[in-house]
Coordinates of C-alpha atoms in Angstrom, one line a residue:
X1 CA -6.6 30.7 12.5
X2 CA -4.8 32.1 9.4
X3 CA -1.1 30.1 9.2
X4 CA -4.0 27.0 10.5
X5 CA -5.7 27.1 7.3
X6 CA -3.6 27.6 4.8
X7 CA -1.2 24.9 6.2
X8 CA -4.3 23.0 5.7
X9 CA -4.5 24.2 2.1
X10 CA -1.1 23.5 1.5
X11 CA -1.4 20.2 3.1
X12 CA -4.5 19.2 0.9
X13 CA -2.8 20.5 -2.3
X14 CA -0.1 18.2 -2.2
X15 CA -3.2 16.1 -4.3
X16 CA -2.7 17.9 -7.4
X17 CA 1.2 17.8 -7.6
X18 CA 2.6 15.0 -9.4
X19 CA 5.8 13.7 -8.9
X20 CA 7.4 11.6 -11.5
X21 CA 5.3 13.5 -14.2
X22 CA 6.8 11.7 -17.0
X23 CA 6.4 8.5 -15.5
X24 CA 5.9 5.9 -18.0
X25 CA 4.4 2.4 -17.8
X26 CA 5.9 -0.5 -19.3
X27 CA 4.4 -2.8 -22.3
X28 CA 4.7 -6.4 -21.1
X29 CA 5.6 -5.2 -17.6
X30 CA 5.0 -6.4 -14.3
X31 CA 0.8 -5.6 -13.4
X32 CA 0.5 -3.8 -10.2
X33 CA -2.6 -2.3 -8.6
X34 CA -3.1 0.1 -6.5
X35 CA -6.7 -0.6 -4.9
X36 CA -9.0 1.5 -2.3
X37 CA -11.9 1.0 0.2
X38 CA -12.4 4.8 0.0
X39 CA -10.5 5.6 3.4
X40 CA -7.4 3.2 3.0
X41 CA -4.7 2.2 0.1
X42 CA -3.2 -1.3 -0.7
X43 CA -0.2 -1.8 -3.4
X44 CA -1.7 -5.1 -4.7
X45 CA 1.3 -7.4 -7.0
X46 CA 2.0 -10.5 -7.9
X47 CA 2.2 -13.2 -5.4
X48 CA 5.3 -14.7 -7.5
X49 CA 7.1 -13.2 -10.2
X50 CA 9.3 -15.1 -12.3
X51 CA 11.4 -12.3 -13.8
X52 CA 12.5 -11.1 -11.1
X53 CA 12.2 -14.2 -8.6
X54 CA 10.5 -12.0 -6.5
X55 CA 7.9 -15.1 -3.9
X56 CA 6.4 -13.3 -1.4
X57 CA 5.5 -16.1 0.5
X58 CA 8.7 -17.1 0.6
X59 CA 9.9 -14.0 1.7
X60 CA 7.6 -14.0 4.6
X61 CA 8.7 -17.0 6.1
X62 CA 5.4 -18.3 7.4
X63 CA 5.1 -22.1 6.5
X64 CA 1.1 -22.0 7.4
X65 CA 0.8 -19.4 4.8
X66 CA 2.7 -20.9 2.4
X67 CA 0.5 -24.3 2.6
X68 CA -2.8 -22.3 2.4
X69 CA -2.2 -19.5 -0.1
X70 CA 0.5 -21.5 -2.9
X71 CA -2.5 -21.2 -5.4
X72 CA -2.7 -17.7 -5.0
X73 CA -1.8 -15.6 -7.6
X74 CA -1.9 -11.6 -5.5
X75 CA -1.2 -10.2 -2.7
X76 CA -2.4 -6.8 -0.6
X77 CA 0.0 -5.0 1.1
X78 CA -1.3 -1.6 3.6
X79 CA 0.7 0.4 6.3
X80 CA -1.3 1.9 9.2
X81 CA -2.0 2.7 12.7
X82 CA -2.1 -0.8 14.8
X83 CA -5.0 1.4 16.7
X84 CA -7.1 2.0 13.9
X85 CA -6.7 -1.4 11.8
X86 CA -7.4 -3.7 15.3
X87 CA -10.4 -1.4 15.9
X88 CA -11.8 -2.1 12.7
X89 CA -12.9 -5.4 13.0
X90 CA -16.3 -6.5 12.2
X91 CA -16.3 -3.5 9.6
X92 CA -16.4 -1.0 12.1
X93 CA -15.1 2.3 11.9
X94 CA -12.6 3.6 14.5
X95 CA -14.2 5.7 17.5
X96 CA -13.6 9.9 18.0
X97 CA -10.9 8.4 20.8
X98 CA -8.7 6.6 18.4
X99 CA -8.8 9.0 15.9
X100 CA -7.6 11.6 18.2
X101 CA -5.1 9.5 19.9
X102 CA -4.1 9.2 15.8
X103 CA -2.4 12.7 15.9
X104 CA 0.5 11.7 17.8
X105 CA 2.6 9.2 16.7
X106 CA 1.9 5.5 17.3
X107 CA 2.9 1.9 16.4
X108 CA 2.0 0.2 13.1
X109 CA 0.9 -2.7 11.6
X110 CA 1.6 -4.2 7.9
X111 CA -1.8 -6.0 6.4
X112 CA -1.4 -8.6 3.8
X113 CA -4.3 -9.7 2.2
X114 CA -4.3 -12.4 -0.2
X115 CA -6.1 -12.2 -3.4
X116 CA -6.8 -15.5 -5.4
X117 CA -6.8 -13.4 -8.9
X118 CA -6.1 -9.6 -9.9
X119 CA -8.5 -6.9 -8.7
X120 CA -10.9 -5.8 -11.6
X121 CA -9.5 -2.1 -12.2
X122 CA -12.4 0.5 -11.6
X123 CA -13.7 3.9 -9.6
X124 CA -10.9 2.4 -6.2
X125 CA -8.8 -0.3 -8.6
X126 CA -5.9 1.3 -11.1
X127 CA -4.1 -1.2 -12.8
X128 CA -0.2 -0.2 -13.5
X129 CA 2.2 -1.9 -15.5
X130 CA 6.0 -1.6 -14.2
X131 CA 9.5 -2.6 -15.2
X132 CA 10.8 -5.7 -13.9
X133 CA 13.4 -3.2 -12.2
X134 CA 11.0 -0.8 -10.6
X135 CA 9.1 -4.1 -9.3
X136 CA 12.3 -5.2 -7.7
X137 CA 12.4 -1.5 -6.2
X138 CA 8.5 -1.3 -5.0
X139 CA 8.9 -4.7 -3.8
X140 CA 12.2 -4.4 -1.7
X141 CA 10.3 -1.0 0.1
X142 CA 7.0 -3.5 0.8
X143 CA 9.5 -5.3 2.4
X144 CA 11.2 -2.6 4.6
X145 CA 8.2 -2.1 6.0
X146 CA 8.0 -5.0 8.1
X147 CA 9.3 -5.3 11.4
X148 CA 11.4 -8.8 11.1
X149 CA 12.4 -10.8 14.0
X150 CA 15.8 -12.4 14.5
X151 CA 16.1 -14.9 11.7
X152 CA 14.7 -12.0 9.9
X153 CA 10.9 -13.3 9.0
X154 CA 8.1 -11.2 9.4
X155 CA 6.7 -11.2 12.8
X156 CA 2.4 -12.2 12.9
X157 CA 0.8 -9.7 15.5
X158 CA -2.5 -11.3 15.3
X159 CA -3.7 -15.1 14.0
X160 CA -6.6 -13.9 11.9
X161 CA -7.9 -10.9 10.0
X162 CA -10.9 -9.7 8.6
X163 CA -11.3 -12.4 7.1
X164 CA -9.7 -15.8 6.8
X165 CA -7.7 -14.3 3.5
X166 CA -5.8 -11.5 5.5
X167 CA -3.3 -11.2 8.2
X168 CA -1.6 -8.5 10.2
X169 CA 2.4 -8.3 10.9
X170 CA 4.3 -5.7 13.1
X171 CA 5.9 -3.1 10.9
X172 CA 8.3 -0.5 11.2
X173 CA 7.7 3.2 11.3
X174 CA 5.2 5.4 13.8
X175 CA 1.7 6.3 12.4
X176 CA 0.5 9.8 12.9
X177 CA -1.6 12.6 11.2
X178 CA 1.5 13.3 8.7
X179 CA 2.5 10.1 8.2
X180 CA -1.0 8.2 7.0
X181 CA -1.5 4.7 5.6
X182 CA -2.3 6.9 2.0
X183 CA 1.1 8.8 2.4
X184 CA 3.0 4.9 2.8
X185 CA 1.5 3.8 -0.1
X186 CA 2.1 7.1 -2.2
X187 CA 5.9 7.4 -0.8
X188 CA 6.4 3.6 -1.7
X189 CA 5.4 4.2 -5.1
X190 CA 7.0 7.7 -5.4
X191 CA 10.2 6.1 -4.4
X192 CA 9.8 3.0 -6.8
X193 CA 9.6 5.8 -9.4
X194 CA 6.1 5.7 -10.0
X195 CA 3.7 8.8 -10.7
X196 CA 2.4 10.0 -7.1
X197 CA 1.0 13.2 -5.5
X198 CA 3.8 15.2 -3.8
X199 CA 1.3 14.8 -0.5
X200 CA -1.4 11.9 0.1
X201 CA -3.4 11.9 3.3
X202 CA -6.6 10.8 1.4
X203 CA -6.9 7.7 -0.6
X204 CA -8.1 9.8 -3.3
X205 CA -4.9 11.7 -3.3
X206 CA -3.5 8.2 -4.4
X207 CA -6.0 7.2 -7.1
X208 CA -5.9 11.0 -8.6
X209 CA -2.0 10.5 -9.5
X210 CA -1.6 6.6 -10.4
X211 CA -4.7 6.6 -12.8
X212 CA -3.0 9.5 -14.6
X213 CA 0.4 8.0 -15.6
X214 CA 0.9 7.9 -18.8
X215 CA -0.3 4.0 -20.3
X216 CA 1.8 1.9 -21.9
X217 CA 0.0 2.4 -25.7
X218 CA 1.6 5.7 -25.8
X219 CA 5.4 4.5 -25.1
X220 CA 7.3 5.5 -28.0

């Protein structure tokens, strides 16, 4: 009961850790977003970026994307459990089964979501500004994530989404209850350099670091 709970504690206070304390945004720099639906976490960036010639639909290599989103100026990327994302169509919320099966380790699913203009920062949006460098960091670990195919495009696991604006592809990496869709998106950032929680298995764990790094006013 004892070593239980306070590996539970220790597990929950990863929140209030920071990593990358001094983390510092950039004036002019490349706008990010890390958004929420209260449960999950997206790393929302520009669609194209001319600085660092960064085109995500170019790098995904889907030509009936390309002709359909090319006006777009974001997109969504999330890591999670194939399990609980295809069970969540219609809005619904995974049953006690698929949560359970969750503890063990399972295969995963990139989303991409397309976003015709930036998310409006509030309580679930915070809106960071990056170096073109850490971009081309956070952007090549987005793209690590996905499980290419041969000619090395990203591979569509299903046709349609949750709506006509988002997709799913196969991803690399095994889903489990220490390994969450919140710790992907806080280890991408954390490794792009960006303030994190040393520990995120809550989406709030996410939000609580990334709206505290420092803004780019107070940049010396």
């Amino acid at each position: 009961m004892y070593p239980a709970l306070a590996f539970l504690l220790l597990f929950l206070s990863g929140t209030m850790l920071p990593v990358h304390r001094r983390f510092e945004q950039t004036p002019d720099g490349v706008p990010v977003f890390v958004v929420s639906n209260g449960f999950h976490t997206d790393i929302v960036v520009p669609l194209r970026e001319a600085r660092t010639d960064i085109d995500w639909l170019r790098q995904l290599q889907q030509p009936t994307l390309t002709a359909r989103f090319g006006s777009y100026e974001y997109a969504a990327f999330g890591w999670g459990s194939e399990r609980f994302y295809l069970e969540s169509y219609g809005g619904k919320f995974p049953g006690p089964a698929t949560v359970l099966r969750s503890v063990v380790p399972g295969k995963t699913l990139m989303h991409v979501d397309f976003y015709q203009h930036a998310p409006r920062p509030g309580r679930r949006v915070v809106a960071l500004r990056i170096s073109p460098t850490q971009y081309q960091q956070l952007a090549g670990l987005i793209a690590q994530s996905f499980q290419p195919d041969s000619a090395g495009a990203a591979v569509l696991r299903n046709a349609a989404g949750y709506t006509p604006d988002d997709f799913f592809f196969w991803a690399r990496g095994r889903y489990h209850a220490l390994r969450t869709c919140n710790d992907w998106t806080n280890g991408t950032l954390r490794k792009a350099g960006l303030r994190t929680a040393l520990k995120a298995p809550l989406a709030g764990s996410v939000l609580f670091q990334a709206r505290r790094s420092r803004p780019a006013r107070e940049i010396r």
